[in-house]
Amino acid sequence: MTITKTHLTLEEYLNYDDQTDTTYELVNGELVAMTLGMGQHGEIADFLNYCFRQEIKRLNHPWVSKQMIIGIQSPRGNRWDTVRIPDVVVLLTSQWQQLQNREAVIFLNEPSPILVLEVVSESTKNIDYRAKRSEYSVLDIPEYWIVDPLAKKVTILSLSEGFYDETIFTSSDRVKSCIFTEFNYTVSQILEGDL
């Protein structure tokens, strides 16, 4: 992850274009270039996005699951100029439709996503476990998944009274979700990222 020194407001970030294909998060007003993860990172995110879409369809929920295309305005300290781009976001279909004709960023005054998921890489593990955990809880996101191929585990954080309760799953454990109650995959299957 590369950090640039340019300080931007949220509005400047939303209009920023450096004529490259680089995707940036905004963290305390600074652009943070998102690096390409290992192939396994993308495979896991793709697999879980597919699984979530299948569950949404099967259960006929009014939700969508999107991979790496939705930003979430996030609080950091006393400042509000941070936008995270999770690996996977599950949100209401109606909310996704409202994002069709503007920047795909969920702002602070809008409903929070239903679930966010981050796949840990060497360069993001502290951010995924610490910073994003506190930011997403303040945003009242009901469930935050941290999929960690480095430690070979999946951590599900479920919101309870403004704080996340943590459940850790490893190896052959079936991952249990309060959002996707019939999710039926093990940690090993998720880390393999293959149906």
CSV table of C-alpha atoms in Angstrom, one decimal:
chain,number,residue,atom,x,y,z
A,1,MET,CA,0.0,0.0,0.0
A,2,THR,CA,1.5,3.3,-1.1
A,3,ILE,CA,0.6,6.6,0.6
A,4,THR,CA,0.7,9.9,-1.3
A,5,LYS,CA,1.2,13.2,0.5
A,6,THR,CA,-1.7,15.1,-1.2
A,7,HIS,CA,-4.4,16.2,1.3
A,8,LEU,CA,-7.9,16.2,-0.2
A,9,THR,CA,-11.3,17.0,1.0
A,10,LEU,CA,-14.1,14.4,0.4
A,11,GLU,CA,-15.4,16.4,-2.6
A,12,GLU,CA,-11.9,16.7,-4.1
A,13,TYR,CA,-11.4,12.9,-3.6
A,14,LEU,CA,-14.7,12.2,-5.4
A,15,ASN,CA,-13.6,14.3,-8.4
A,16,TYR,CA,-9.9,13.2,-8.3
A,17,ASP,CA,-8.5,11.8,-11.5
A,18,ASP,CA,-4.8,11.3,-12.0
A,19,GLN,CA,-5.2,9.8,-15.5
A,20,THR,CA,-4.2,6.3,-14.3
A,21,ASP,CA,-6.1,3.1,-13.5
A,22,THR,CA,-5.0,3.4,-9.8
A,23,THR,CA,-7.8,2.9,-7.2
A,24,TYR,CA,-7.4,5.0,-4.1
A,25,GLU,CA,-8.9,5.0,-0.6
A,26,LEU,CA,-9.0,8.3,1.2
A,27,VAL,CA,-7.6,8.1,4.7
A,28,ASN,CA,-7.5,11.3,6.8
A,29,GLY,CA,-7.5,13.3,3.6
A,30,GLU,CA,-4.6,11.4,2.0
A,31,LEU,CA,-4.8,9.2,-1.0
A,32,VAL,CA,-3.8,5.6,-0.4
A,33,ALA,CA,-3.2,3.6,-3.5
A,34,MET,CA,-4.7,0.2,-3.3
A,35,THR,CA,-2.2,-2.4,-4.5
A,36,LEU,CA,-3.1,-5.5,-6.3
A,37,GLY,CA,-3.3,-8.4,-3.8
A,38,MET,CA,-2.0,-11.9,-4.4
A,39,GLY,CA,-4.1,-14.0,-6.7
A,40,GLN,CA,-5.5,-15.8,-3.7
A,41,HIS,CA,-6.8,-12.5,-2.3
A,42,GLY,CA,-8.9,-11.9,-5.5
A,43,GLU,CA,-10.0,-15.5,-5.7
A,44,ILE,CA,-11.3,-15.4,-2.1
A,45,ALA,CA,-13.2,-12.1,-2.6
A,46,ASP,CA,-14.6,-13.4,-5.9
A,47,PHE,CA,-15.7,-16.7,-4.3
A,48,LEU,CA,-17.4,-15.1,-1.3
A,49,ASN,CA,-19.1,-12.5,-3.5
A,50,TYR,CA,-20.4,-15.3,-5.6
A,51,CYS,CA,-21.6,-17.2,-2.5
A,52,PHE,CA,-23.3,-14.1,-1.1
A,53,ARG,CA,-25.1,-13.5,-4.4
A,54,GLN,CA,-26.3,-17.1,-4.5
A,55,GLU,CA,-27.6,-16.9,-0.9
A,56,ILE,CA,-29.3,-13.6,-1.6
A,57,LYS,CA,-31.0,-15.1,-4.7
A,58,ARG,CA,-32.0,-18.3,-2.9
A,59,LEU,CA,-33.5,-16.4,0.1
A,60,ASN,CA,-35.1,-13.8,-2.1
A,61,HIS,CA,-33.6,-10.9,-0.1
A,62,PRO,CA,-33.8,-7.4,-1.5
A,63,TRP,CA,-30.0,-7.1,-1.3
A,64,VAL,CA,-27.0,-7.1,-3.7
A,65,SER,CA,-23.4,-8.1,-3.2
A,66,LYS,CA,-20.7,-6.0,-4.9
A,67,GLN,CA,-16.9,-6.6,-5.1
A,68,MET,CA,-14.4,-3.7,-4.9
A,69,ILE,CA,-16.7,-1.0,-6.4
A,70,ILE,CA,-18.4,0.7,-3.4
A,71,GLY,CA,-16.8,3.2,-1.2
A,72,ILE,CA,-17.9,3.8,2.4
A,73,GLN,CA,-17.3,7.2,4.0
A,74,SER,CA,-15.8,6.4,7.3
A,75,PRO,CA,-15.0,8.3,10.5
A,76,ARG,CA,-11.4,8.5,11.7
A,77,GLY,CA,-10.7,10.4,14.9
A,78,ASN,CA,-12.2,13.8,14.8
A,79,ARG,CA,-12.2,14.0,11.0
A,80,TRP,CA,-14.6,12.6,8.4
A,81,ASP,CA,-12.5,12.6,5.3
A,82,THR,CA,-12.0,8.9,4.9
A,83,VAL,CA,-13.4,6.6,2.3
A,84,ARG,CA,-12.8,2.8,2.5
A,85,ILE,CA,-13.3,0.4,-0.4
A,86,PRO,CA,-14.0,-3.0,1.1
A,87,ASP,CA,-13.4,-6.2,-0.9
A,88,VAL,CA,-17.1,-7.1,-0.8
A,89,VAL,CA,-20.1,-5.0,0.3
A,90,VAL,CA,-23.7,-6.3,0.8
A,91,LEU,CA,-26.3,-3.6,0.8
A,92,LEU,CA,-30.0,-3.1,0.0
A,93,THR,CA,-30.9,-3.3,-3.7
A,94,SER,CA,-32.7,0.1,-3.4
A,95,GLN,CA,-29.6,1.7,-2.0
A,96,TRP,CA,-27.5,0.2,-4.9
A,97,GLN,CA,-30.0,1.6,-7.4
A,98,GLN,CA,-29.6,5.1,-5.8
A,99,LEU,CA,-25.8,4.9,-6.5
A,100,GLN,CA,-26.3,4.3,-10.2
A,101,ASN,CA,-26.1,8.0,-11.2
A,102,ARG,CA,-23.5,9.3,-8.8
A,103,GLU,CA,-20.2,8.2,-7.2
A,104,ALA,CA,-20.6,4.8,-5.7
A,105,VAL,CA,-19.9,6.0,-2.1
A,106,ILE,CA,-22.2,5.4,0.8
A,107,PHE,CA,-22.1,8.7,2.8
A,108,LEU,CA,-22.4,9.1,6.5
A,109,ASN,CA,-26.0,10.3,6.4
A,110,GLU,CA,-27.1,7.2,4.4
A,111,PRO,CA,-28.0,3.8,5.7
A,112,SER,CA,-25.0,1.6,6.4
A,113,PRO,CA,-24.3,-1.6,4.4
A,114,ILE,CA,-25.6,-4.9,5.8
A,115,LEU,CA,-22.2,-6.6,5.6
A,116,VAL,CA,-18.6,-5.7,4.6
A,117,LEU,CA,-15.8,-8.1,4.0
A,118,GLU,CA,-12.0,-7.6,3.9
A,119,VAL,CA,-9.5,-10.1,2.7
A,120,VAL,CA,-6.2,-9.6,4.7
A,121,SER,CA,-2.9,-9.2,2.9
A,122,GLU,CA,0.5,-8.6,4.4
A,123,SER,CA,0.2,-4.8,3.8
A,124,THR,CA,-3.3,-4.4,5.2
A,125,LYS,CA,-3.5,-6.7,8.2
A,126,ASN,CA,-3.2,-4.0,10.9
A,127,ILE,CA,-5.7,-1.8,9.1
A,128,ASP,CA,-8.2,-4.6,8.6
A,129,TYR,CA,-8.0,-5.8,12.2
A,130,ARG,CA,-7.8,-2.5,14.0
A,131,ALA,CA,-8.7,0.7,12.1
A,132,LYS,CA,-11.5,-0.7,9.9
A,133,ARG,CA,-12.9,-2.7,12.9
A,134,SER,CA,-13.4,0.6,14.9
A,135,GLU,CA,-14.6,2.6,11.8
A,136,TYR,CA,-17.1,0.0,10.7
A,137,SER,CA,-18.6,-0.4,14.2
A,138,VAL,CA,-19.1,3.4,14.5
A,139,LEU,CA,-20.9,3.2,11.2
A,140,ASP,CA,-23.3,0.5,12.7
A,141,ILE,CA,-22.5,-2.0,10.0
A,142,PRO,CA,-24.1,-5.2,11.4
A,143,GLU,CA,-21.5,-7.7,10.3
A,144,TYR,CA,-17.8,-7.4,9.3
A,145,TRP,CA,-15.9,-10.4,8.0
A,146,ILE,CA,-12.1,-10.5,8.1
A,147,VAL,CA,-10.9,-13.3,5.9
A,148,ASP,CA,-7.2,-14.0,6.7
A,149,PRO,CA,-5.3,-16.4,4.4
A,150,LEU,CA,-2.1,-15.5,6.3
A,151,ALA,CA,-3.4,-16.8,9.6
A,152,LYS,CA,-5.8,-19.3,8.0
A,153,LYS,CA,-8.8,-18.0,9.7
A,154,VAL,CA,-12.1,-16.1,9.3
A,155,THR,CA,-13.2,-13.6,11.9
A,156,ILE,CA,-16.8,-12.5,12.0
A,157,LEU,CA,-17.6,-9.4,13.9
A,158,SER,CA,-21.2,-9.0,14.8
A,159,LEU,CA,-22.5,-5.6,16.0
A,160,SER,CA,-24.0,-5.6,19.5
A,161,GLU,CA,-24.8,-2.4,21.4
A,162,GLY,CA,-22.3,-0.4,19.3
A,163,PHE,CA,-19.4,-2.8,19.6
A,164,TYR,CA,-18.3,-5.9,17.6
A,165,ASP,CA,-18.5,-9.3,19.2
A,166,GLU,CA,-15.8,-11.5,17.7
A,167,THR,CA,-16.1,-15.1,16.6
A,168,ILE,CA,-13.0,-16.8,15.0
A,169,PHE,CA,-13.3,-19.8,12.7
A,170,THR,CA,-10.4,-22.0,11.5
A,171,SER,CA,-9.7,-25.0,9.2
A,172,SER,CA,-12.8,-27.3,9.0
A,173,ASP,CA,-15.0,-25.0,11.1
A,174,ARG,CA,-18.2,-24.0,9.3
A,175,VAL,CA,-18.5,-20.3,9.2
A,176,LYS,CA,-21.6,-19.0,11.0
A,177,SER,CA,-23.1,-15.7,10.1
A,178,CYS,CA,-26.0,-13.8,11.6
A,179,ILE,CA,-26.7,-12.2,8.2
A,180,PHE,CA,-26.3,-15.4,6.1
A,181,THR,CA,-27.7,-17.9,8.6
A,182,GLU,CA,-27.6,-20.8,6.2
A,183,PHE,CA,-24.0,-20.1,4.9
A,184,ASN,CA,-22.5,-23.6,4.6
A,185,TYR,CA,-18.8,-23.3,3.8
A,186,THR,CA,-15.8,-24.1,5.9
A,187,VAL,CA,-12.7,-21.9,6.4
A,188,SER,CA,-10.7,-24.3,4.2
A,189,GLN,CA,-13.2,-24.0,1.4
A,190,ILE,CA,-13.2,-20.2,1.6
A,191,LEU,CA,-9.4,-20.0,1.6
A,192,GLU,CA,-9.3,-22.2,-1.4
A,193,GLY,CA,-11.8,-19.8,-3.0
A,194,ASP,CA,-13.2,-22.5,-5.3
A,195,LEU,CA,-16.6,-24.1,-5.6
